[in-house]
C-alpha cells in the first residue's frame, strides 16, 4: 500500500493578545498560516478577547478567542489540556502577556501582581505548553533587551545565571519579589525599575528549560527562545518614554514572526534574540 502523507493543520497561540504586540502577532500569524490552521487569540478578559477577534481583518487562518489569565495557574494548565484534547499538540506559542506599570506605581505595591503575570505566568506557560510542542514547533517568550545580566549588578548575576530548572528560576524571582515588597531591594544592589529583574527572570527561565530540552528539541526542529521586539509605540512604553517615532506593534511583529516561520537556527536556541541576532546573556557570552 502506498504511504500517504497526512498534513496536520497548524495550531498557534498568543498570550496577552487583546492589544499591542500580542494582537499584531495574532494578525501576522493568521496572515502567514492557512485557512486549515487555527490561531488562538487569548487574554484575561472575555469581552476584550471577543472585541479583538471581531476587529481582525479576516483571511488566512481561523482566529479563535479563548480566555487565558496567565496569573491563574489552573487557567494555563486547563487551556493546555483543552488544546491537547482538541488538536493533539501545538506548533507556535508566543508568551507575550505583560502587566502594565507606570513610573507613578509603587514597586512595593505592584510587585506581587507584576511577577505573577510576567514571571510566574511565563514559567506556567513554558511548563504547560513545552510538552505539547510538535516537531518544528516554536515556543517564544517575548522579553526585552533589558533581559540580560549586563543590566544587573555583578553581585546578583549568580541568582539568574545558576538556575538549571524552572523551579529554581521561580525561587530567585520570588526572593527578588519579596525583597521589593519589604523594601530591602532598595537598600541592596537591585535596580529600581522592576522591568529589569523581571525580564532577566524571563530569559533565565528560557535558558533553564533550554538546558533540559536542548538536544531533543534540536533533533526535532523545535525552537525555544526569548525575543526582544525592540522599542514599540504602545501605551505601555508610552508611560515611560516618548515612543511616538518608534515602530508600531505590527512592524515589530515581523522579526518575531520570522523566528516562527523561518527554519530554526540552532544558534538561537535558548537565547535572547533581537532582529535575528543573539544578544549576549553576560558581558562574556556563555553557552546555555
Ligand atoms: N512596548 C515596548 O516598547 C516593549 C519593548 C520591549 C519589550 N516589550 C514586551 O512586549 C510584550 C508586549 O508589550 P506591549 O507593549 O504590546 O504590551 P501591552 O500593549 O500593554 O499589552 C499587554 C497585553 O497583556 C495582556 N495582559 C495583562 N495581564 C494579563 C494576564 N494576567 N493574563 C493575560 N494577559 C494579560 C493585556 O491584556 P488587557 O487588554 O486585558 O489589558 C494586553 O493584551 C511584553 O512582554 C513587553 O514586556 C515591549
mmCIF file with all atom_site columns, N, CA and C and ligand atoms in Angstrom, residues 15-23 25 42-45 48-49 68-72 95-100 113-114 116-118 141-146 195 199 202 227-238 241 243 246-247 249 256, ligand 1:
data_model
loop_
_atom_site.group_PDB
_atom_site.id
_atom_site.type_symbol
_atom_site.label_atom_id
_atom_site.label_alt_id
_atom_site.label_comp_id
_atom_site.label_asym_id
_atom_site.label_entity_id
_atom_site.label_seq_id
_atom_site.pdbx_PDB_ins_code
_atom_site.Cartn_x
_atom_site.Cartn_y
_atom_site.Cartn_z
_atom_site.occupancy
_atom_site.B_iso_or_equiv
_atom_site.pdbx_formal_charge
_atom_site.auth_seq_id
_atom_site.auth_comp_id
_atom_site.auth_asym_id
_atom_site.auth_atom_id
_atom_site.pdbx_PDB_model_num
ATOM   1   N N   . UNK A 1 15  ? -0.369  34.732 24.067 1.00 0.00 ? 15  UNK A N   1
ATOM   2   C CA  . UNK A 1 15  ? -0.917  35.234 25.335 1.00 0.00 ? 15  UNK A CA  1
ATOM   3   C C   . UNK A 1 15  ? -0.895  36.767 25.319 1.00 0.00 ? 15  UNK A C   1
ATOM   4   N N   . UNK A 1 16  ? -1.824  37.357 26.058 1.00 0.00 ? 16  UNK A N   1
ATOM   5   C CA  . UNK A 1 16  ? -1.891  38.825 26.132 1.00 0.00 ? 16  UNK A CA  1
ATOM   6   C C   . UNK A 1 16  ? -2.081  39.421 24.755 1.00 0.00 ? 16  UNK A C   1
ATOM   7   N N   . UNK A 1 17  ? -3.101  38.916 24.034 1.00 0.00 ? 17  UNK A N   1
ATOM   8   C CA  . UNK A 1 17  ? -3.220  39.254 22.610 1.00 0.00 ? 17  UNK A CA  1
ATOM   9   C C   . UNK A 1 17  ? -4.377  40.201 22.315 1.00 0.00 ? 17  UNK A C   1
ATOM   10  N N   . UNK A 1 18  ? -4.914  40.871 23.348 1.00 0.00 ? 18  UNK A N   1
ATOM   11  C CA  . UNK A 1 18  ? -6.047  41.761 23.104 1.00 0.00 ? 18  UNK A CA  1
ATOM   12  C C   . UNK A 1 18  ? -5.625  43.120 22.557 1.00 0.00 ? 18  UNK A C   1
ATOM   13  N N   . UNK A 1 19  ? -4.340  43.434 22.623 1.00 0.00 ? 19  UNK A N   1
ATOM   14  C CA  . UNK A 1 19  ? -3.858  44.731 22.106 1.00 0.00 ? 19  UNK A CA  1
ATOM   15  C C   . UNK A 1 19  ? -2.348  44.647 21.910 1.00 0.00 ? 19  UNK A C   1
ATOM   16  N N   . UNK A 1 20  ? -1.763  45.744 21.437 1.00 0.00 ? 20  UNK A N   1
ATOM   17  C CA  . UNK A 1 20  ? -0.308  45.838 21.348 1.00 0.00 ? 20  UNK A CA  1
ATOM   18  C C   . UNK A 1 20  ? 0.326   44.750 20.491 1.00 0.00 ? 20  UNK A C   1
ATOM   19  N N   . UNK A 1 21  ? 1.506   44.323 20.919 1.00 0.00 ? 21  UNK A N   1
ATOM   20  C CA  . UNK A 1 21  ? 2.270   43.340 20.153 1.00 0.00 ? 21  UNK A CA  1
ATOM   21  C C   . UNK A 1 21  ? 1.523   42.009 20.018 1.00 0.00 ? 21  UNK A C   1
ATOM   22  N N   . UNK A 1 22  ? 0.850   41.590 21.093 1.00 0.00 ? 22  UNK A N   1
ATOM   23  C CA  . UNK A 1 22  ? 0.153   40.296 21.056 1.00 0.00 ? 22  UNK A CA  1
ATOM   24  C C   . UNK A 1 22  ? -0.872  40.255 19.941 1.00 0.00 ? 22  UNK A C   1
ATOM   25  N N   . UNK A 1 23  ? -1.636  41.330 19.817 1.00 0.00 ? 23  UNK A N   1
ATOM   26  C CA  . UNK A 1 23  ? -2.660  41.393 18.766 1.00 0.00 ? 23  UNK A CA  1
ATOM   27  C C   . UNK A 1 23  ? -1.997  41.388 17.383 1.00 0.00 ? 23  UNK A C   1
ATOM   28  N N   . UNK A 1 25  ? 0.817   40.049 16.630 1.00 0.00 ? 25  UNK A N   1
ATOM   29  C CA  . UNK A 1 25  ? 1.326   38.683 16.377 1.00 0.00 ? 25  UNK A CA  1
ATOM   30  C C   . UNK A 1 25  ? 0.205   37.779 15.875 1.00 0.00 ? 25  UNK A C   1
ATOM   31  N N   . UNK A 1 42  ? -5.622  34.932 22.874 1.00 0.00 ? 42  UNK A N   1
ATOM   32  C CA  . UNK A 1 42  ? -6.018  34.751 24.272 1.00 0.00 ? 42  UNK A CA  1
ATOM   33  C C   . UNK A 1 42  ? -5.789  36.029 25.077 1.00 0.00 ? 42  UNK A C   1
ATOM   34  N N   . UNK A 1 43  ? -6.599  36.176 26.125 1.00 0.00 ? 43  UNK A N   1
ATOM   35  C CA  . UNK A 1 43  ? -6.479  37.335 27.006 1.00 0.00 ? 43  UNK A CA  1
ATOM   36  C C   . UNK A 1 43  ? -7.232  37.087 28.296 1.00 0.00 ? 43  UNK A C   1
ATOM   37  N N   . UNK A 1 44  ? -7.079  38.012 29.223 1.00 0.00 ? 44  UNK A N   1
ATOM   38  C CA  . UNK A 1 44  ? -7.650  37.780 30.565 1.00 0.00 ? 44  UNK A CA  1
ATOM   39  C C   . UNK A 1 44  ? -9.107  38.195 30.672 1.00 0.00 ? 44  UNK A C   1
ATOM   40  N N   . UNK A 1 45  ? -9.617  38.945 29.677 1.00 0.00 ? 45  UNK A N   1
ATOM   41  C CA  . UNK A 1 45  ? -10.977 39.470 29.752 1.00 0.00 ? 45  UNK A CA  1
ATOM   42  C C   . UNK A 1 45  ? -11.738 39.036 28.498 1.00 0.00 ? 45  UNK A C   1
ATOM   43  N N   . UNK A 1 48  ? -12.847 41.783 25.968 1.00 0.00 ? 48  UNK A N   1
ATOM   44  C CA  . UNK A 1 48  ? -11.739 42.331 25.156 1.00 0.00 ? 48  UNK A CA  1
ATOM   45  C C   . UNK A 1 48  ? -11.242 41.282 24.150 1.00 0.00 ? 48  UNK A C   1
ATOM   46  N N   . UNK A 1 49  ? -11.267 40.015 24.546 1.00 0.00 ? 49  UNK A N   1
ATOM   47  C CA  . UNK A 1 49  ? -10.871 38.951 23.607 1.00 0.00 ? 49  UNK A CA  1
ATOM   48  C C   . UNK A 1 49  ? -11.820 38.944 22.411 1.00 0.00 ? 49  UNK A C   1
ATOM   49  N N   . UNK A 1 68  ? -7.632  33.480 28.798 1.00 0.00 ? 68  UNK A N   1
ATOM   50  C CA  . UNK A 1 68  ? -6.453  32.924 29.479 1.00 0.00 ? 68  UNK A CA  1
ATOM   51  C C   . UNK A 1 68  ? -5.798  34.029 30.304 1.00 0.00 ? 68  UNK A C   1
ATOM   52  N N   . UNK A 1 69  ? -6.031  33.957 31.611 1.00 0.00 ? 69  UNK A N   1
ATOM   53  C CA  . UNK A 1 69  ? -5.354  34.856 32.539 1.00 0.00 ? 69  UNK A CA  1
ATOM   54  C C   . UNK A 1 69  ? -4.120  34.101 33.022 1.00 0.00 ? 69  UNK A C   1
ATOM   55  N N   . UNK A 1 70  ? -2.941  34.525 32.561 1.00 0.00 ? 70  UNK A N   1
ATOM   56  C CA  . UNK A 1 70  ? -1.725  33.756 32.866 1.00 0.00 ? 70  UNK A CA  1
ATOM   57  C C   . UNK A 1 70  ? -1.340  33.827 34.339 1.00 0.00 ? 70  UNK A C   1
ATOM   58  N N   . UNK A 1 71  ? -1.980  34.757 35.077 1.00 0.00 ? 71  UNK A N   1
ATOM   59  C CA  . UNK A 1 71  ? -1.695  34.846 36.511 1.00 0.00 ? 71  UNK A CA  1
ATOM   60  C C   . UNK A 1 71  ? -2.407  33.738 37.274 1.00 0.00 ? 71  UNK A C   1
ATOM   61  N N   . UNK A 1 72  ? -3.291  33.013 36.599 1.00 0.00 ? 72  UNK A N   1
ATOM   62  C CA  . UNK A 1 72  ? -4.043  31.941 37.282 1.00 0.00 ? 72  UNK A CA  1
ATOM   63  C C   . UNK A 1 72  ? -3.485  30.596 36.840 1.00 0.00 ? 72  UNK A C   1
ATOM   64  N N   . UNK A 1 95  ? 4.608   33.631 24.240 1.00 0.00 ? 95  UNK A N   1
ATOM   65  C CA  . UNK A 1 95  ? 4.319   34.091 25.599 1.00 0.00 ? 95  UNK A CA  1
ATOM   66  C C   . UNK A 1 95  ? 4.612   35.591 25.629 1.00 0.00 ? 95  UNK A C   1
ATOM   67  N N   . UNK A 1 96  ? 3.550   36.389 25.595 1.00 0.00 ? 96  UNK A N   1
ATOM   68  C CA  . UNK A 1 96  ? 3.708   37.825 25.363 1.00 0.00 ? 96  UNK A CA  1
ATOM   69  C C   . UNK A 1 96  ? 3.100   38.696 26.462 1.00 0.00 ? 96  UNK A C   1
ATOM   70  N N   . UNK A 1 97  ? 2.187   38.137 27.260 1.00 0.00 ? 97  UNK A N   1
ATOM   71  C CA  . UNK A 1 97  ? 1.416   38.951 28.216 1.00 0.00 ? 97  UNK A CA  1
ATOM   72  C C   . UNK A 1 97  ? 2.326   39.719 29.167 1.00 0.00 ? 97  UNK A C   1
ATOM   73  N N   . UNK A 1 98  ? 1.911   40.927 29.479 1.00 0.00 ? 98  UNK A N   1
ATOM   74  C CA  . UNK A 1 98  ? 2.670   41.747 30.424 1.00 0.00 ? 98  UNK A CA  1
ATOM   75  C C   . UNK A 1 98  ? 1.687   42.593 31.223 1.00 0.00 ? 98  UNK A C   1
ATOM   76  N N   . UNK A 1 99  ? 1.975   42.781 32.489 1.00 0.00 ? 99  UNK A N   1
ATOM   77  C CA  . UNK A 1 99  ? 1.165   43.697 33.302 1.00 0.00 ? 99  UNK A CA  1
ATOM   78  C C   . UNK A 1 99  ? 1.737   45.097 33.134 1.00 0.00 ? 99  UNK A C   1
ATOM   79  N N   . UNK A 1 100 ? 0.855   46.013 32.757 1.00 0.00 ? 100 UNK A N   1
ATOM   80  C CA  . UNK A 1 100 ? 1.298   47.387 32.511 1.00 0.00 ? 100 UNK A CA  1
ATOM   81  C C   . UNK A 1 100 ? 1.552   48.117 33.830 1.00 0.00 ? 100 UNK A C   1
ATOM   82  N N   . UNK A 1 113 ? 1.621   41.240 41.962 1.00 0.00 ? 113 UNK A N   1
ATOM   83  C CA  . UNK A 1 113 ? 0.794   41.038 40.764 1.00 0.00 ? 113 UNK A CA  1
ATOM   84  C C   . UNK A 1 113 ? 1.671   41.014 39.503 1.00 0.00 ? 113 UNK A C   1
ATOM   85  N N   . UNK A 1 114 ? 2.680   41.869 39.494 1.00 0.00 ? 114 UNK A N   1
ATOM   86  C CA  . UNK A 1 114 ? 3.567   42.001 38.331 1.00 0.00 ? 114 UNK A CA  1
ATOM   87  C C   . UNK A 1 114 ? 4.309   40.688 38.045 1.00 0.00 ? 114 UNK A C   1
ATOM   88  N N   . UNK A 1 116 ? 3.494   37.792 39.106 1.00 0.00 ? 116 UNK A N   1
ATOM   89  C CA  . UNK A 1 116 ? 2.520   36.715 38.876 1.00 0.00 ? 116 UNK A CA  1
ATOM   90  C C   . UNK A 1 116 ? 2.200   36.619 37.376 1.00 0.00 ? 116 UNK A C   1
ATOM   91  N N   . UNK A 1 117 ? 2.096   37.780 36.716 1.00 0.00 ? 117 UNK A N   1
ATOM   92  C CA  . UNK A 1 117 ? 1.812   37.783 35.265 1.00 0.00 ? 117 UNK A CA  1
ATOM   93  C C   . UNK A 1 117 ? 3.107   37.543 34.482 1.00 0.00 ? 117 UNK A C   1
ATOM   94  N N   . UNK A 1 118 ? 4.087   38.403 34.709 1.00 0.00 ? 118 UNK A N   1
ATOM   95  C CA  . UNK A 1 118 ? 5.245   38.435 33.805 1.00 0.00 ? 118 UNK A CA  1
ATOM   96  C C   . UNK A 1 118 ? 6.199   37.253 34.007 1.00 0.00 ? 118 UNK A C   1
ATOM   97  N N   . UNK A 1 141 ? 9.301   33.387 24.074 1.00 0.00 ? 141 UNK A N   1
ATOM   98  C CA  . UNK A 1 141 ? 8.966   34.284 25.185 1.00 0.00 ? 141 UNK A CA  1
ATOM   99  C C   . UNK A 1 141 ? 9.355   35.703 24.781 1.00 0.00 ? 141 UNK A C   1
ATOM   100 N N   . UNK A 1 142 ? 8.371   36.605 24.797 1.00 0.00 ? 142 UNK A N   1
ATOM   101 C CA  . UNK A 1 142 ? 8.671   37.998 24.462 1.00 0.00 ? 142 UNK A CA  1
ATOM   102 C C   . UNK A 1 142 ? 9.287   38.645 25.702 1.00 0.00 ? 142 UNK A C   1
ATOM   103 N N   . UNK A 1 143 ? 10.563  38.940 25.609 1.00 0.00 ? 143 UNK A N   1
ATOM   104 C CA  . UNK A 1 143 ? 11.283  39.559 26.730 1.00 0.00 ? 143 UNK A CA  1
ATOM   105 C C   . UNK A 1 143 ? 11.690  40.969 26.293 1.00 0.00 ? 143 UNK A C   1
ATOM   106 N N   . UNK A 1 144 ? 12.941  41.319 26.470 1.00 0.00 ? 144 UNK A N   1
ATOM   107 C CA  . UNK A 1 144 ? 13.380  42.677 26.143 1.00 0.00 ? 144 UNK A CA  1
ATOM   108 C C   . UNK A 1 144 ? 14.902  42.697 26.189 1.00 0.00 ? 144 UNK A C   1
ATOM   109 N N   . UNK A 1 145 ? 15.481  43.724 25.591 1.00 0.00 ? 145 UNK A N   1
ATOM   110 C CA  . UNK A 1 145 ? 16.946  43.857 25.651 1.00 0.00 ? 145 UNK A CA  1
ATOM   111 C C   . UNK A 1 145 ? 17.405  44.085 27.083 1.00 0.00 ? 145 UNK A C   1
ATOM   112 N N   . UNK A 1 146 ? 16.474  44.462 27.959 1.00 0.00 ? 146 UNK A N   1
ATOM   113 C CA  . UNK A 1 146 ? 16.827  44.624 29.377 1.00 0.00 ? 146 UNK A CA  1
ATOM   114 C C   . UNK A 1 146 ? 17.011  43.273 30.075 1.00 0.00 ? 146 UNK A C   1
ATOM   115 N N   . UNK A 1 195 ? 11.033  46.248 35.726 1.00 0.00 ? 195 UNK A N   1
ATOM   116 C CA  . UNK A 1 195 ? 11.080  45.573 34.419 1.00 0.00 ? 195 UNK A CA  1
ATOM   117 C C   . UNK A 1 195 ? 12.405  44.827 34.217 1.00 0.00 ? 195 UNK A C   1
ATOM   118 N N   . UNK A 1 199 ? 12.459  40.919 33.383 1.00 0.00 ? 199 UNK A N   1
ATOM   119 C CA  . UNK A 1 199 ? 12.837  40.443 32.043 1.00 0.00 ? 199 UNK A CA  1
ATOM   120 C C   . UNK A 1 199 ? 14.040  39.490 32.132 1.00 0.00 ? 199 UNK A C   1
ATOM   121 N N   . UNK A 1 202 ? 12.668  36.208 32.989 1.00 0.00 ? 202 UNK A N   1
ATOM   122 C CA  . UNK A 1 202 ? 12.059  35.520 31.835 1.00 0.00 ? 202 UNK A CA  1
ATOM   123 C C   . UNK A 1 202 ? 13.124  34.840 30.978 1.00 0.00 ? 202 UNK A C   1
ATOM   124 N N   . UNK A 1 227 ? 12.773  36.577 22.954 1.00 0.00 ? 227 UNK A N   1
ATOM   125 C CA  . UNK A 1 227 ? 12.947  37.527 21.863 1.00 0.00 ? 227 UNK A CA  1
ATOM   126 C C   . UNK A 1 227 ? 12.723  38.941 22.367 1.00 0.00 ? 227 UNK A C   1
ATOM   127 N N   . UNK A 1 228 ? 13.499  39.853 21.803 1.00 0.00 ? 228 UNK A N   1
ATOM   128 C CA  . UNK A 1 228 ? 13.321  41.275 22.113 1.00 0.00 ? 228 UNK A CA  1
ATOM   129 C C   . UNK A 1 228 ? 12.668  41.932 20.894 1.00 0.00 ? 228 UNK A C   1
ATOM   130 N N   . UNK A 1 229 ? 11.488  42.530 21.078 1.00 0.00 ? 229 UNK A N   1
ATOM   131 C CA  . UNK A 1 229 ? 10.829  43.144 19.914 1.00 0.00 ? 229 UNK A CA  1
ATOM   132 C C   . UNK A 1 229 ? 11.379  44.528 19.584 1.00 0.00 ? 229 UNK A C   1
ATOM   133 N N   . UNK A 1 230 ? 12.246  45.079 20.457 1.00 0.00 ? 230 UNK A N   1
ATOM   134 C CA  . UNK A 1 230 ? 12.705  46.459 20.287 1.00 0.00 ? 230 UNK A CA  1
ATOM   135 C C   . UNK A 1 230 ? 11.632  47.403 20.819 1.00 0.00 ? 230 UNK A C   1
ATOM   136 N N   . UNK A 1 231 ? 12.009  48.656 20.941 1.00 0.00 ? 231 UNK A N   1
ATOM   137 C CA  . UNK A 1 231 ? 11.056  49.650 21.446 1.00 0.00 ? 231 UNK A CA  1
ATOM   138 C C   . UNK A 1 231 ? 9.902   49.804 20.462 1.00 0.00 ? 231 UNK A C   1
ATOM   139 N N   . UNK A 1 232 ? 8.675   49.797 20.975 1.00 0.00 ? 232 UNK A N   1
ATOM   140 C CA  . UNK A 1 232 ? 7.483   49.941 20.122 1.00 0.00 ? 232 UNK A CA  1
ATOM   141 C C   . UNK A 1 232 ? 6.612   51.062 20.665 1.00 0.00 ? 232 UNK A C   1
ATOM   142 N N   . UNK A 1 233 ? 5.771   51.551 19.799 1.00 0.00 ? 233 UNK A N   1
ATOM   143 C CA  . UNK A 1 233 ? 4.809   52.558 20.218 1.00 0.00 ? 233 UNK A CA  1
ATOM   144 C C   . UNK A 1 233 ? 3.542   51.875 20.733 1.00 0.00 ? 233 UNK A C   1
ATOM   145 N N   . UNK A 1 234 ? 3.522   51.594 22.048 1.00 0.00 ? 234 UNK A N   1
ATOM   146 C CA  . UNK A 1 234 ? 2.306   51.049 22.675 1.00 0.00 ? 234 UNK A CA  1
ATOM   147 C C   . UNK A 1 234 ? 2.045   51.867 23.938 1.00 0.00 ? 234 UNK A C   1
ATOM   148 N N   . UNK A 1 235 ? 0.816   51.821 24.457 1.00 0.00 ? 235 UNK A N   1
ATOM   149 C CA  . UNK A 1 235 ? 0.526   52.599 25.674 1.00 0.00 ? 235 UNK A CA  1
ATOM   150 C C   . UNK A 1 235 ? 1.435   52.227 26.839 1.00 0.00 ? 235 UNK A C   1
ATOM   151 N N   . UNK A 1 236 ? 1.916   50.990 26.864 1.00 0.00 ? 236 UNK A N   1
ATOM   152 C CA  . UNK A 1 236 ? 2.794   50.567 27.964 1.00 0.00 ? 236 UNK A CA  1
ATOM   153 C C   . UNK A 1 236 ? 4.113   51.324 27.927 1.00 0.00 ? 236 UNK A C   1
ATOM   154 N N   . UNK A 1 237 ? 4.760   51.359 26.757 1.00 0.00 ? 237 UNK A N   1
ATOM   155 C CA  . UNK A 1 237 ? 6.047   52.045 26.672 1.00 0.00 ? 237 UNK A CA  1
ATOM   156 C C   . UNK A 1 237 ? 5.861   53.561 26.737 1.00 0.00 ? 237 UNK A C   1
ATOM   157 N N   . UNK A 1 238 ? 4.680   54.042 26.273 1.00 0.00 ? 238 UNK A N   1
ATOM   158 C CA  . UNK A 1 238 ? 4.434   55.491 26.280 1.00 0.00 ? 238 UNK A CA  1
ATOM   159 C C   . UNK A 1 238 ? 4.348   56.037 27.707 1.00 0.00 ? 238 UNK A C   1
ATOM   160 N N   . UNK A 1 241 ? 8.482   56.477 28.049 1.00 0.00 ? 241 UNK A N   1
ATOM   161 C CA  . UNK A 1 241 ? 9.336   57.139 27.064 1.00 0.00 ? 241 UNK A CA  1
ATOM   162 C C   . UNK A 1 241 ? 8.498   57.803 25.973 1.00 0.00 ? 241 UNK A C   1
ATOM   163 N N   . UNK A 1 243 ? 7.640   57.498 22.596 1.00 0.00 ? 243 UNK A N   1
ATOM   164 C CA  . UNK A 1 243 ? 7.756   56.437 21.589 1.00 0.00 ? 243 UNK A CA  1
ATOM   165 C C   . UNK A 1 243 ? 6.988   56.794 20.319 1.00 0.00 ? 243 UNK A C   1
ATOM   166 N N   . UNK A 1 246 ? 8.626   55.447 17.410 1.00 0.00 ? 246 UNK A N   1
ATOM   167 C CA  . UNK A 1 246 ? 9.034   54.030 17.471 1.00 0.00 ? 246 UNK A CA  1
ATOM   168 C C   . UNK A 1 246 ? 8.154   53.198 16.533 1.00 0.00 ? 246 UNK A C   1
ATOM   169 N N   . UNK A 1 247 ? 8.635   52.020 16.131 1.00 0.00 ? 247 UNK A N   1
ATOM   170 C CA  . UNK A 1 247 ? 7.829   51.167 15.260 1.00 0.00 ? 247 UNK A CA  1
ATOM   171 C C   . UNK A 1 247 ? 6.491   50.801 15.904 1.00 0.00 ? 247 UNK A C   1
ATOM   172 N N   . UNK A 1 249 ? 3.444   48.070 16.750 1.00 0.00 ? 249 UNK A N   1
ATOM   173 C CA  . UNK A 1 249 ? 3.497   46.634 17.059 1.00 0.00 ? 249 UNK A CA  1
ATOM   174 C C   . UNK A 1 249 ? 3.507   45.773 15.797 1.00 0.00 ? 249 UNK A C   1
ATOM   175 N N   . UNK A 1 256 ? 9.654   38.805 14.816 1.00 0.00 ? 256 UNK A N   1
ATOM   176 C CA  . UNK A 1 256 ? 9.248   37.704 15.706 1.00 0.00 ? 256 UNK A CA  1
ATOM   177 C C   . UNK A 1 256 ? 8.578   36.594 14.892 1.00 0.00 ? 256 UNK A C   1
HETATM 178 N N1  . LIG B 2 .   ? 6.255   48.220 24.241 1.00 0.00 ? 1   LIG B N1  1
HETATM 179 C C1  . LIG B 2 .   ? 7.583   48.128 24.118 1.00 0.00 ? 1   LIG B C1  1
HETATM 180 O O1  . LIG B 2 .   ? 8.269   49.058 23.679 1.00 0.00 ? 1   LIG B O1  1
HETATM 181 C C2  . LIG B 2 .   ? 8.267   46.849 24.511 1.00 0.00 ? 1   LIG B C2  1
HETATM 182 C C3  . LIG B 2 .   ? 9.656   46.801 24.465 1.00 0.00 ? 1   LIG B C3  1
HETATM 183 C C4  . LIG B 2 .   ? 10.314  45.612 24.801 1.00 0.00 ? 1   LIG B C4  1
HETATM 184 C C5  . LIG B 2 .   ? 9.551   44.515 25.172 1.00 0.00 ? 1   LIG B C5  1
HETATM 185 N N2  . LIG B 2 .   ? 8.179   44.593 25.215 1.00 0.00 ? 1   LIG B N2  1
HETATM 186 C C6  . LIG B 2 .   ? 7.425   43.392 25.587 1.00 0.00 ? 1   LIG B C6  1
HETATM 187 O O2  . LIG B 2 .   ? 6.481   43.101 24.564 1.00 0.00 ? 1   LIG B O2  1
HETATM 188 C C7  . LIG B 2 .   ? 5.352   42.450 25.134 1.00 0.00 ? 1   LIG B C7  1
HETATM 189 C C8  . LIG B 2 .   ? 4.080   43.179 24.717 1.00 0.00 ? 1   LIG B C8  1
HETATM 190 O O3  . LIG B 2 .   ? 4.144   44.516 25.165 1.00 0.00 ? 1   LIG B O3  1
HETATM 191 P P1  . LIG B 2 .   ? 3.061   45.592 24.732 1.00 0.00 ? 1   LIG B P1  1
HETATM 192 O O4  . LIG B 2 .   ? 3.712   46.912 24.808 1.00 0.00 ? 1   LIG B O4  1
HETATM 193 O O5  . LIG B 2 .   ? 2.399   45.148 23.482 1.00 0.00 ? 1   LIG B O5  1
HETATM 194 O O6  . LIG B 2 .   ? 2.020   45.473 25.959 1.00 0.00 ? 1   LIG B O6  1
HETATM 195 P P2  . LIG B 2 .   ? 0.502   45.995 26.074 1.00 0.00 ? 1   LIG B P2  1
HETATM 196 O O7  . LIG B 2 .   ? 0.099   46.805 24.896 1.00 0.00 ? 1   LIG B O7  1
HETATM 197 O O8  . LIG B 2 .   ? 0.379   46.591 27.431 1.00 0.00 ? 1   LIG B O8  1
HETATM 198 O O9  . LIG B 2 .   ? -0.328  44.631 26.047 1.00 0.00 ? 1   LIG B O9  1
HETATM 199 C C9  . LIG B 2 .   ? -0.199  43.755 27.104 1.00 0.00 ? 1   LIG B C9  1
HETATM 200 C C10 . LIG B 2 .   ? -1.163  42.613 26.901 1.00 0.00 ? 1   LIG B C10 1
HETATM 201 O O10 . LIG B 2 .   ? -1.021  41.712 28.013 1.00 0.00 ? 1   LIG B O10 1
HETATM 202 C C11 . LIG B 2 .   ? -2.333  41.446 28.498 1.00 0.00 ? 1   LIG B C11 1
HETATM 203 N N3  . LIG B 2 .   ? -2.347  41.017 29.888 1.00 0.00 ? 1   LIG B N3  1
HETATM 204 C C12 . LIG B 2 .   ? -2.132  41.742 31.011 1.00 0.00 ? 1   LIG B C12 1
HETATM 205 N N4  . LIG B 2 .   ? -2.286  40.965 32.095 1.00 0.00 ? 1   LIG B N4  1
HETATM 206 C C13 . LIG B 2 .   ? -2.592  39.718 31.653 1.00 0.00 ? 1   LIG B C13 1
HETATM 207 C C14 . LIG B 2 .   ? -2.866  38.491 32.286 1.00 0.00 ? 1   LIG B C14 1
HETATM 208 N N5  . LIG B 2 .   ? -2.857  38.358 33.613 1.00 0.00 ? 1   LIG B N5  1
HETATM 209 N N6  . LIG B 2 .   ? -3.128  37.390 31.523 1.00 0.00 ? 1   LIG B N6  1
HETATM 210 C C15 . LIG B 2 .   ? -3.138  37.500 30.173 1.00 0.00 ? 1   LIG B C15 1
HETATM 211 N N7  . LIG B 2 .   ? -2.907  38.658 29.509 1.00 0.00 ? 1   LIG B N7  1
HETATM 212 C C16 . LIG B 2 .   ? -2.638  39.742 30.248 1.00 0.00 ? 1   LIG B C16 1
HETATM 213 C C17 . LIG B 2 .   ? -3.106  42.734 28.263 1.00 0.00 ? 1   LIG B C17 1
HETATM 214 O O11 . LIG B 2 .   ? -4.491  42.460 28.333 1.00 0.00 ? 1   LIG B O11 1
HETATM 215 P P3  . LIG B 2 .   ? -5.626  43.598 28.599 1.00 0.00 ? 1   LIG B P3  1
HETATM 216 O O12 . LIG B 2 .   ? -6.001  44.134 27.251 1.00 0.00 ? 1   LIG B O12 1
HETATM 217 O O13 . LIG B 2 .   ? -6.713  42.817 29.248 1.00 0.00 ? 1   LIG B O13 1
HETATM 218 O O14 . LIG B 2 .   ? -5.001  44.636 29.479 1.00 0.00 ? 1   LIG B O14 1
HETATM 219 C C18 . LIG B 2 .   ? -2.608  43.080 26.871 1.00 0.00 ? 1   LIG B C18 1
HETATM 220 O O15 . LIG B 2 .   ? -3.306  42.331 25.886 1.00 0.00 ? 1   LIG B O15 1
HETATM 221 C C19 . LIG B 2 .   ? 5.578   42.446 26.644 1.00 0.00 ? 1   LIG B C19 1
HETATM 222 O O16 . LIG B 2 .   ? 6.129   41.203 27.041 1.00 0.00 ? 1   LIG B O16 1
HETATM 223 C C20 . LIG B 2 .   ? 6.568   43.572 26.827 1.00 0.00 ? 1   LIG B C20 1
HETATM 224 O O17 . LIG B 2 .   ? 7.333   43.455 28.009 1.00 0.00 ? 1   LIG B O17 1
HETATM 225 C C21 . LIG B 2 .   ? 7.526   45.730 24.894 1.00 0.00 ? 1   LIG B C21 1
#
